[in-house]
Short mmCIF file of C-alpha atoms and ligand atoms in Angstrom, two decimals:
data_model
loop_
_atom_site.label_atom_id
_atom_site.label_comp_id
_atom_site.label_asym_id
_atom_site.label_seq_id
_atom_site.Cartn_x
_atom_site.Cartn_y
_atom_site.Cartn_z
CA UNK A 1 111.14 113.64 85.83
CA UNK A 2 111.99 110.95 83.01
CA UNK A 3 108.69 109.03 81.65
CA UNK A 4 106.04 108.99 79.72
CA UNK A 5 103.24 109.97 82.10
CA UNK A 6 105.19 112.96 83.23
CA UNK A 7 101.89 115.56 83.59
CA UNK A 8 101.97 119.33 82.46
CA UNK A 9 103.15 122.22 85.25
CA UNK A 10 100.27 124.22 86.29
CA UNK A 11 100.31 127.59 84.71
CA UNK A 12 100.11 130.98 86.63
CA UNK A 13 99.76 132.83 83.14
CA UNK A 14 96.40 134.10 82.00
CA UNK A 15 96.19 131.89 78.23
CA UNK A 16 99.10 129.92 78.23
CA UNK A 17 98.94 126.33 79.42
CA UNK A 18 101.55 124.69 77.18
CA UNK A 19 104.10 125.02 78.23
CA UNK A 20 103.38 126.20 81.63
CA UNK A 21 104.38 128.84 83.17
CA UNK A 22 104.48 128.38 86.63
CA UNK A 23 104.18 130.72 89.75
CA UNK A 24 106.76 131.20 91.99
CA UNK A 25 105.96 128.25 94.32
CA UNK A 26 105.96 125.77 91.09
CA UNK A 27 108.67 127.21 89.72
CA UNK A 28 110.99 126.47 93.24
CA UNK A 29 108.94 123.29 93.46
CA UNK A 30 109.81 122.31 89.42
CA UNK A 31 113.71 123.31 89.98
CA UNK A 32 113.64 121.27 92.67
CA UNK A 33 112.81 118.11 91.05
CA UNK A 34 114.81 119.28 88.10
CA UNK A 35 117.80 118.71 90.43
CA UNK A 36 117.12 115.30 92.40
CA UNK A 37 115.84 114.01 88.97
CA UNK A 38 119.73 114.75 87.80
CA UNK A 39 121.44 113.82 91.56
CA UNK A 40 120.08 110.57 91.52
CA UNK A 41 121.82 109.30 89.21
CA UNK A 42 125.36 110.42 91.04
CA UNK A 43 127.93 108.01 91.57
CA UNK A 44 127.71 107.78 95.81
CA UNK A 45 130.88 109.32 96.04
CA UNK A 46 129.81 112.52 94.37
CA UNK A 47 125.94 112.11 96.83
CA UNK A 48 128.52 112.05 99.65
CA UNK A 49 131.35 115.21 98.59
CA UNK A 50 127.93 117.59 98.13
CA UNK A 51 126.76 116.17 101.08
CA UNK A 52 129.05 117.00 103.21
CA UNK A 53 129.67 120.32 101.32
CA UNK A 54 126.29 121.12 103.05
CA UNK A 55 127.33 119.32 106.19
CA UNK A 56 129.98 122.14 106.96
CA UNK A 57 127.38 125.55 105.88
CA UNK A 58 124.87 123.30 108.29
CA UNK A 59 127.79 122.51 110.45
CA UNK A 60 129.19 126.25 111.11
CA UNK A 61 125.82 127.13 111.61
CA UNK A 62 125.36 124.50 114.31
CA UNK A 63 128.58 125.33 116.38
CA UNK A 64 128.29 129.61 116.04
CA UNK A 65 123.96 129.79 116.74
CA UNK A 66 123.15 126.32 118.87
CA UNK A 67 124.92 125.79 122.53
CA UNK A 68 124.60 122.24 122.65
CA UNK A 69 126.79 121.93 119.84
CA UNK A 70 129.21 124.33 120.58
CA UNK A 71 130.92 122.06 123.20
CA UNK A 72 130.57 118.76 121.65
CA UNK A 73 132.03 120.15 117.95
CA UNK A 74 134.85 121.66 120.60
CA UNK A 75 135.56 118.30 122.68
CA UNK A 76 136.56 116.82 119.15
CA UNK A 77 138.66 119.72 117.86
CA UNK A 78 135.87 121.83 115.28
CA UNK A 79 138.05 123.22 112.84
CA UNK A 80 135.63 125.30 110.38
CA UNK A 81 135.88 124.45 106.44
CA UNK A 82 137.60 121.61 107.25
CA UNK A 83 135.45 118.40 108.05
CA UNK A 84 135.85 114.63 106.98
CA UNK A 85 133.89 112.29 106.87
CA UNK A 86 136.59 110.68 109.82
CA UNK A 87 136.48 113.82 112.07
CA UNK A 88 132.16 113.43 111.37
CA UNK A 89 132.45 109.71 112.59
CA UNK A 90 133.32 110.71 116.15
CA UNK A 91 130.86 113.52 117.02
CA UNK A 92 129.10 111.80 119.61
CA UNK A 93 125.45 110.41 119.07
CA UNK A 94 122.48 112.50 119.57
CA UNK A 95 120.00 110.76 121.57
CA UNK A 96 116.21 110.71 122.37
CA UNK A 97 116.76 111.55 125.74
CA UNK A 98 119.06 114.82 124.68
CA UNK A 99 115.97 116.36 122.80
CA UNK A 100 113.88 115.24 125.46
CA UNK A 101 116.37 117.34 128.44
CA UNK A 102 118.35 120.00 126.90
CA UNK A 103 115.71 121.53 123.86
CA UNK A 104 116.09 124.74 125.03
CA UNK A 105 120.17 124.15 123.82
CA UNK A 106 119.18 122.82 120.58
CA UNK A 107 117.60 125.51 119.40
CA UNK A 108 119.26 127.68 117.12
CA UNK A 109 119.70 131.47 118.63
CA UNK A 110 119.56 132.50 114.93
CA UNK A 111 117.53 131.08 112.26
CA UNK A 112 118.32 132.75 108.93
CA UNK A 113 115.11 134.33 108.00
CA UNK A 114 114.57 133.74 104.66
CA UNK A 115 114.06 130.11 105.92
CA UNK A 116 110.51 130.79 106.76
CA UNK A 117 108.75 130.50 109.94
CA UNK A 118 108.98 127.93 112.64
CA UNK A 119 106.78 124.62 112.54
CA UNK A 120 106.69 122.34 115.41
CA UNK A 121 106.67 118.73 115.60
CA UNK A 122 105.18 116.60 118.60
CA UNK A 123 105.99 112.96 118.65
CA UNK A 124 104.67 110.41 120.60
CA UNK A 125 107.00 107.87 119.34
CA UNK A 126 105.98 104.47 120.46
CA UNK A 127 107.40 104.54 124.58
CA UNK A 128 108.36 106.58 127.05
CA UNK A 129 108.00 110.91 126.89
CA UNK A 130 107.03 112.34 123.80
CA UNK A 131 109.56 114.92 122.19
CA UNK A 132 109.24 118.65 120.79
CA UNK A 133 110.98 119.27 117.65
CA UNK A 134 111.21 121.93 115.13
CA UNK A 135 111.82 122.65 111.38
CA UNK A 136 111.86 125.83 109.31
CA UNK A 137 109.63 126.55 106.43
CA UNK A 138 112.56 125.57 104.13
CA UNK A 139 112.86 122.38 105.78
CA UNK A 140 108.75 121.66 105.01
CA UNK A 141 109.91 122.43 101.62
CA UNK A 142 112.03 119.42 101.24
CA UNK A 143 109.24 117.15 102.71
CA UNK A 144 107.06 118.01 100.18
CA UNK A 145 109.34 117.93 97.51
CA UNK A 146 110.35 114.43 98.09
CA UNK A 147 106.43 113.97 98.65
CA UNK A 148 106.38 114.47 95.21
CA UNK A 149 109.96 112.91 93.88
CA UNK A 150 107.73 110.13 95.15
CA UNK A 151 104.39 110.69 92.96
CA UNK A 152 106.92 110.77 90.54
CA UNK A 153 108.81 107.74 90.57
CA UNK A 154 106.08 105.40 91.07
CA UNK A 155 104.66 107.58 87.55
CA UNK A 156 101.27 108.04 89.71
CA UNK A 157 98.36 109.54 87.17
CA UNK A 158 98.26 112.78 89.50
CA UNK A 159 94.22 113.05 87.90
CA UNK A 160 93.42 109.81 90.05
CA UNK A 161 91.49 109.96 93.67
CA UNK A 162 93.51 109.47 96.70
CA UNK A 163 91.92 108.39 99.94
CA UNK A 164 94.16 108.56 102.78
CA UNK A 165 92.97 106.38 106.08
CA UNK A 166 95.03 108.34 109.02
CA UNK A 167 95.67 109.22 112.35
CA UNK A 168 95.99 112.59 111.63
CA UNK A 169 93.31 113.77 109.56
CA UNK A 170 89.44 114.76 109.89
CA UNK A 171 87.08 112.67 107.74
CA UNK A 172 86.60 115.09 104.36
CA UNK A 173 87.83 116.03 101.25
CA UNK A 174 90.29 118.25 99.29
CA UNK A 175 90.08 119.57 96.22
CA UNK A 176 93.62 118.29 95.71
CA UNK A 177 96.37 115.80 97.09
CA UNK A 178 98.11 118.49 98.92
CA UNK A 179 100.85 121.44 99.35
CA UNK A 180 103.64 118.77 97.55
CA UNK A 181 101.61 119.06 94.26
CA UNK A 182 99.40 121.60 94.02
CA UNK A 183 101.62 124.14 93.46
CA UNK A 184 102.93 122.78 90.39
CA UNK A 185 100.11 120.48 89.09
CA UNK A 186 96.56 119.83 89.15
CA UNK A 187 95.58 116.82 90.66
CA UNK A 188 92.01 114.40 91.86
CA UNK A 189 90.88 115.08 94.96
CA UNK A 190 91.74 113.75 98.15
CA UNK A 191 89.78 112.29 100.39
CA UNK A 192 90.22 111.83 103.74
CA UNK A 193 89.00 109.24 106.25
CA UNK A 194 89.89 108.72 110.36
CA UNK A 195 91.90 105.33 111.26
CA UNK A 196 89.95 105.26 114.35
CA UNK A 197 87.15 103.58 111.99
CA UNK A 198 86.53 100.35 112.29
CA UNK A 199 87.02 98.07 109.72
CA UNK A 200 83.59 97.77 108.04
CA UNK A 201 83.10 101.05 108.47
CA UNK A 202 86.47 101.97 106.31
CA UNK A 203 85.37 99.03 103.69
CA UNK A 204 81.76 100.98 102.99
CA UNK A 205 84.04 104.72 102.39
CA UNK A 206 85.86 103.05 100.52
CA UNK A 207 83.36 101.35 98.01
CA UNK A 208 81.73 104.59 97.66
CA UNK A 209 84.81 106.89 97.33
CA UNK A 210 86.80 104.13 94.76
CA UNK A 211 89.47 105.71 94.74
CA UNK A 212 92.73 105.81 92.51
CA UNK A 213 95.58 105.12 95.45
CA UNK A 214 94.93 103.96 99.03
CA UNK A 215 97.38 105.93 101.60
CA UNK A 216 97.20 103.68 105.09
CA UNK A 217 99.25 101.95 107.83
CA UNK A 218 100.49 98.03 106.77
CA UNK A 219 98.63 96.68 109.39
CA UNK A 220 95.49 98.68 108.61
CA UNK A 221 95.94 97.71 105.18
CA UNK A 222 96.19 93.70 106.10
CA UNK A 223 92.86 94.30 107.60
CA UNK A 224 91.14 95.80 104.96
CA UNK A 225 93.15 93.44 102.25
CA UNK A 226 91.95 90.38 104.17
CA UNK A 227 88.37 91.55 104.90
CA UNK A 228 88.24 92.09 100.79
CA UNK A 229 89.43 88.63 99.88
CA UNK A 230 86.80 86.68 102.41
CA UNK A 231 84.20 88.91 101.32
CA UNK A 232 84.91 88.87 97.98
CA UNK A 233 85.34 92.76 97.72
CA UNK A 234 86.52 94.27 94.52
CA UNK A 235 88.29 98.05 94.39
CA UNK A 236 88.10 98.23 90.59
CA UNK A 237 89.75 101.27 89.85
CA UNK A 238 92.61 100.69 93.01
CA UNK A 239 96.01 101.18 90.84
CA UNK A 240 98.02 100.98 94.07
CA UNK A 241 98.37 101.53 98.12
CA UNK A 242 100.91 103.30 99.82
CA UNK A 243 102.43 102.69 103.45
CA UNK A 244 104.63 104.04 105.50
CA UNK A 245 104.72 104.17 109.72
CA UNK A 246 105.37 100.09 110.50
CA UNK A 247 107.09 97.15 109.24
CA UNK A 248 105.63 95.75 105.67
CA UNK A 249 106.10 92.31 105.56
CA UNK A 250 105.91 90.14 102.56
CA UNK A 251 102.76 89.06 103.58
CA UNK A 252 101.01 92.32 102.64
CA UNK A 253 102.87 92.47 99.35
CA UNK A 254 101.42 89.05 98.74
CA UNK A 255 97.74 90.55 100.22
CA UNK A 256 96.96 93.17 98.19
CA UNK A 257 97.83 91.46 95.00
CA UNK A 258 95.33 88.79 95.95
CA UNK A 259 92.69 91.70 97.18
CA UNK A 260 92.90 93.86 94.15
CA UNK A 261 95.95 92.99 92.14
CA UNK A 262 97.65 95.92 93.06
CA UNK A 263 101.14 96.69 94.59
CA UNK A 264 102.08 98.09 97.72
CA UNK A 265 105.00 101.02 97.90
CA UNK A 266 106.17 102.07 101.41
CA UNK A 267 108.39 105.01 102.07
CA UNK A 268 110.08 105.47 105.85
CA UNK A 269 109.97 108.59 106.97
CA UNK A 270 109.69 110.04 110.60
CA UNK A 271 108.00 112.98 111.79
CA UNK A 272 111.00 114.93 113.49
CA UNK A 273 113.48 114.56 109.66
CA UNK A 274 110.71 113.93 107.15
CA UNK A 275 110.97 110.78 104.43
CA UNK A 276 114.18 109.46 105.38
CA UNK A 277 114.09 106.88 102.32
CA UNK A 278 111.70 105.79 99.35
CA UNK A 279 110.72 102.47 97.67
CA UNK A 280 112.80 102.57 94.50
CA UNK A 281 110.39 102.91 91.72
CA UNK A 282 111.92 99.33 90.40
CA UNK A 283 112.30 97.29 93.22
CA UNK A 284 110.88 96.35 97.04
CA UNK A 285 113.81 97.79 98.67
CA UNK A 286 114.17 101.78 99.69
CA UNK A 287 116.75 104.61 98.22
CA UNK A 288 117.65 106.59 101.45
CA UNK A 289 116.94 110.41 100.58
CA UNK A 290 120.40 111.77 100.50
CA UNK A 291 119.67 115.45 99.08
CA UNK A 292 117.95 115.85 102.18
CA UNK A 293 119.23 113.46 105.17
CA UNK A 294 122.65 111.70 105.50
CA UNK A 295 122.17 108.55 107.32
CA UNK A 296 124.07 106.50 108.63
CA UNK A 297 123.47 102.46 110.16
CA UNK A 298 125.26 101.71 112.69
CA UNK A 299 126.72 98.41 114.60
CA UNK A 300 126.97 97.89 118.33
CA UNK A 301 130.91 99.73 117.92
CA UNK A 302 129.26 102.99 116.06
CA UNK A 303 130.96 101.38 112.73
CA UNK A 304 128.96 101.90 109.56
CA UNK A 305 127.33 98.39 108.66
CA UNK A 306 127.76 96.81 105.60
CA UNK A 307 126.05 95.42 103.45
CA UNK A 308 123.27 92.46 104.71
CA UNK A 309 124.21 93.84 107.99
CA UNK A 310 121.34 95.26 109.95
CA UNK A 311 122.12 98.50 112.23
CA UNK A 312 120.51 100.97 114.25
CA UNK A 313 119.37 104.43 112.07
CA UNK A 314 121.25 107.42 112.99
CA UNK A 315 120.25 110.48 110.67
CA UNK A 316 121.41 113.89 110.42
CA UNK A 317 119.28 116.90 108.64
CA UNK A 318 121.06 118.70 105.78
CA UNK A 319 118.41 121.74 105.89
CA UNK A 320 117.20 122.06 109.31
CA UNK A 321 118.26 125.39 110.55
CA UNK A 322 116.02 125.94 113.67
CA UNK A 323 117.27 122.82 115.49
CA UNK A 324 119.29 120.68 113.97
CA UNK A 325 119.69 117.23 114.58
CA UNK A 326 122.61 115.37 113.53
CA UNK A 327 123.51 112.14 114.04
CA UNK A 328 120.46 111.73 115.59
CA UNK A 329 119.93 108.42 116.76
CA UNK A 330 115.93 107.48 115.84
CA UNK A 331 115.63 104.21 117.63
CA UNK A 332 114.85 102.30 114.36
CA UNK A 333 117.34 99.21 112.86
CA UNK A 334 117.75 98.57 108.95
CA UNK A 335 119.05 96.66 107.09
CA UNK A 336 121.93 97.87 104.54
CA UNK A 337 121.73 96.99 101.02
CA UNK A 338 124.10 96.72 98.26
CA UNK A 339 124.07 99.04 95.49
CA UNK A 340 120.35 98.94 93.21
CA UNK A 341 120.73 97.81 89.45
CA UNK A 342 118.60 100.35 88.78
CA UNK A 343 121.55 102.57 88.49
CA UNK A 344 120.42 105.32 91.65
CA UNK A 345 123.63 106.12 93.37
CA UNK A 346 121.49 106.44 96.47
CA UNK A 347 122.22 104.07 98.74
CA UNK A 348 119.56 101.48 99.66
CA UNK A 349 118.43 100.14 102.41
CA UNK A 350 117.33 96.44 102.08
CA UNK A 351 114.56 96.83 105.12
CA UNK A 352 113.25 98.85 107.66
CA UNK A 353 112.91 96.65 110.70
CA UNK A 354 111.56 98.55 113.44
CA UNK A 355 112.86 99.47 117.05
CA UNK A 356 114.81 97.91 119.93
CA UNK A 357 111.68 96.93 121.31
CA UNK A 358 110.31 94.65 118.80
CA UNK A 359 113.07 92.98 119.09
CA UNK A 360 113.42 89.12 120.94
CA UNK A 361 115.92 88.70 124.37
CA UNK A 362 116.79 84.56 124.55
CA UNK A 363 117.64 84.35 128.25
CA UNK A 364 121.51 84.71 127.29
CA UNK A 365 121.21 88.05 126.46
CA UNK A 366 121.48 87.85 122.41
CA UNK A 367 119.03 89.37 120.74
CA UNK A 368 117.24 88.94 117.17
CA UNK A 369 114.52 89.78 115.05
CA UNK A 370 111.41 87.68 115.52
CA UNK A 371 109.70 85.81 112.85
CA UNK A 372 106.58 83.90 112.92
CA UNK A 373 105.00 84.16 109.26
CA UNK A 374 101.18 83.29 109.13
CA UNK A 375 102.07 80.23 107.06
CA UNK A 376 103.72 78.41 109.96
CA UNK A 377 100.53 79.05 112.13
CA UNK A 378 97.52 79.74 110.07
CA UNK A 379 96.33 76.00 109.43
CA UNK A 380 96.44 75.19 113.03
CA UNK A 381 93.68 77.02 114.08
CA UNK A 382 91.08 80.42 113.38
CA UNK A 383 93.36 82.75 114.06
CA UNK A 384 93.16 86.48 112.73
CA UNK A 385 96.29 87.72 114.51
CA UNK A 386 99.17 86.84 117.10
CA UNK A 387 100.65 89.64 118.81
CA UNK A 388 103.36 88.61 120.79
CA UNK A 389 104.92 90.28 123.89
CA UNK A 390 107.91 89.38 126.15
CA UNK A 391 107.21 90.17 129.75
CA UNK A 392 109.87 87.92 131.24
CA UNK A 393 113.15 86.66 130.00
CA UNK A 394 111.97 83.25 129.32
CA UNK A 395 108.19 84.02 129.21
CA UNK A 396 106.06 84.99 125.93
CA UNK A 397 102.57 86.10 126.47
CA UNK A 398 100.73 84.91 122.92
CA UNK A 399 97.43 87.86 122.28
CA UNK A 400 95.30 86.19 120.08
CA UNK A 401 92.57 86.80 118.38
CA UNK A 402 90.52 84.18 117.09
CA UNK A 403 87.19 83.15 115.90
CA UNK A 404 87.35 80.81 118.91
CA UNK A 405 89.60 79.69 121.85
CA UNK A 406 91.98 77.07 120.91
CA UNK A 407 91.70 73.73 121.96
CA UNK A 408 94.83 72.13 124.41
CA UNK A 409 96.30 69.98 121.15
CA UNK A 410 95.67 73.25 119.06
CA UNK A 411 97.92 75.23 122.01
CA UNK A 412 100.53 72.84 121.74
CA UNK A 413 101.17 72.89 118.49
CA UNK A 414 101.16 76.78 118.18
CA UNK A 415 103.75 76.74 120.98
CA UNK A 416 105.61 74.63 119.64
CA UNK A 417 105.55 76.58 116.00
CA UNK A 418 106.54 79.80 118.13
CA UNK A 419 109.33 78.01 120.03
CA UNK A 420 110.76 77.05 116.47
CA UNK A 421 110.02 80.38 115.08
CA UNK A 422 111.75 82.33 118.02
CA UNK A 423 114.58 80.44 118.78
CA UNK A 424 113.96 79.61 122.43
CA UNK A 425 111.72 76.88 124.28
CA UNK A 426 109.81 80.13 125.85
CA UNK A 427 107.20 79.32 128.08
CA UNK A 428 104.06 80.97 126.22
CA UNK A 429 100.90 82.05 127.90
CA UNK A 430 98.24 82.88 125.69
CA UNK A 431 95.06 85.81 126.14
CA UNK A 432 92.35 85.80 123.83
CA UNK A 433 91.57 89.41 122.65
CA UNK A 434 88.32 90.72 120.24
CA UNK A 435 91.65 92.93 119.03
CA UNK A 436 95.38 93.90 119.33
CA UNK A 437 95.32 97.27 121.07
CA UNK A 438 97.99 99.54 119.34
CA UNK A 439 100.94 101.60 120.61
CA UNK A 440 101.28 105.17 120.39
CA UNK A 441 100.90 106.95 117.12
CA UNK A 442 98.17 104.20 116.23
CA UNK A 443 101.09 102.24 115.42
CA UNK A 444 100.93 98.11 115.02
CA UNK A 445 103.66 95.87 116.21
CA UNK A 446 103.80 92.40 116.06
CA UNK A 447 106.49 91.60 118.56
CA UNK A 448 106.77 93.76 121.94
CA UNK A 449 109.77 93.10 124.42
CA UNK A 450 108.30 94.91 127.66
CA UNK A 451 111.78 94.04 129.31
CA UNK A 452 112.94 97.10 131.20
CA UNK A 453 116.35 97.37 128.84
CA UNK A 454 114.25 98.52 126.64
ZN1 LIG B 1 116.64 101.44 92.66
#
């Protein structure tokens, strides 16, 4: 909580404004921030040590109260109080299918009463059956605390106006930014618009609202920024764009600079576990939120990835005693980063890549992350957007949003570029659309594999 712009907390005692005397909820939130401010600077070894101290308590609870884990722990020789990182690494991965098929066995038979009421989350995911998870008010408190950490890291002016365009909101206005901030601080208003509004309507709304901060999905921000660049529309009050829920491409950061001269701050979260990593205050990569989660990035042999390697994300929640998720494979891929020059000991994720179905598979069975940035194809024809769909091992369907159909020559040029980008001479077909359909959760994906093993 260092920083010259730190706001004065809200006081709960009449006649006392400064220094403030917060009420119980504000005091708890500030006490948490006080600890997070210190732990972020700890060396990685100390963070792991404290994580395992907390993990011991959670694992003992899981062993005693969660049927699903009893056998799993016994199978690898569980000795309460003597859990080592080596032992932990031998625990089988918890898969999405386990949560779908054995949900009842994953529920705790004895949630500590002081963890508050249960809070359910239904996660639609990009494909397949939804999953249902549950946490407690304590679990939710950590979500709020990390939201506030994000505000403080990025030195937001809490008196500003926040505009959120997202899936889960009704159109409207609230007096504060929400429970994460309102317990401890006075904030400006928060205005919300459902993301199903088309871009023209969103633009009109933003011009009326004149927000200081804008929160939305990267693909939606990209569309807004392009619209503003083309129509020369400024949003003069805007100070920062905040994103979540999809991969942020470098082009998005560039577009927001061009359109509004503002930075983009991204966060990596999932409904069932909360914030996983937040963008560093000084760099564009992410810091794992180790105080609340143990995050592993695993290679194909389930070994931890080294910096520069990309692997599957597995998460252990440290404070959810209603449905502990232990080594839960969330089906995302991320790249491990080097330690951050900012000095924070929280581990670094260089990039968050997306899901397995966003990987291209070559006919020889190898997979990689496809990259086909606009700078490679933007000059060929008036194409606004491309989504590639791999429906067969050697065939890619290019779905285009374009001002007009491409000429045969332009198609040939685009095919050559896409083959080069994808690293294989795929057969490529074209489909013209007014807009690219979005998946569940309104997420947008540049590349989707429909091959059966996904
Ligand atoms: Zn950093």
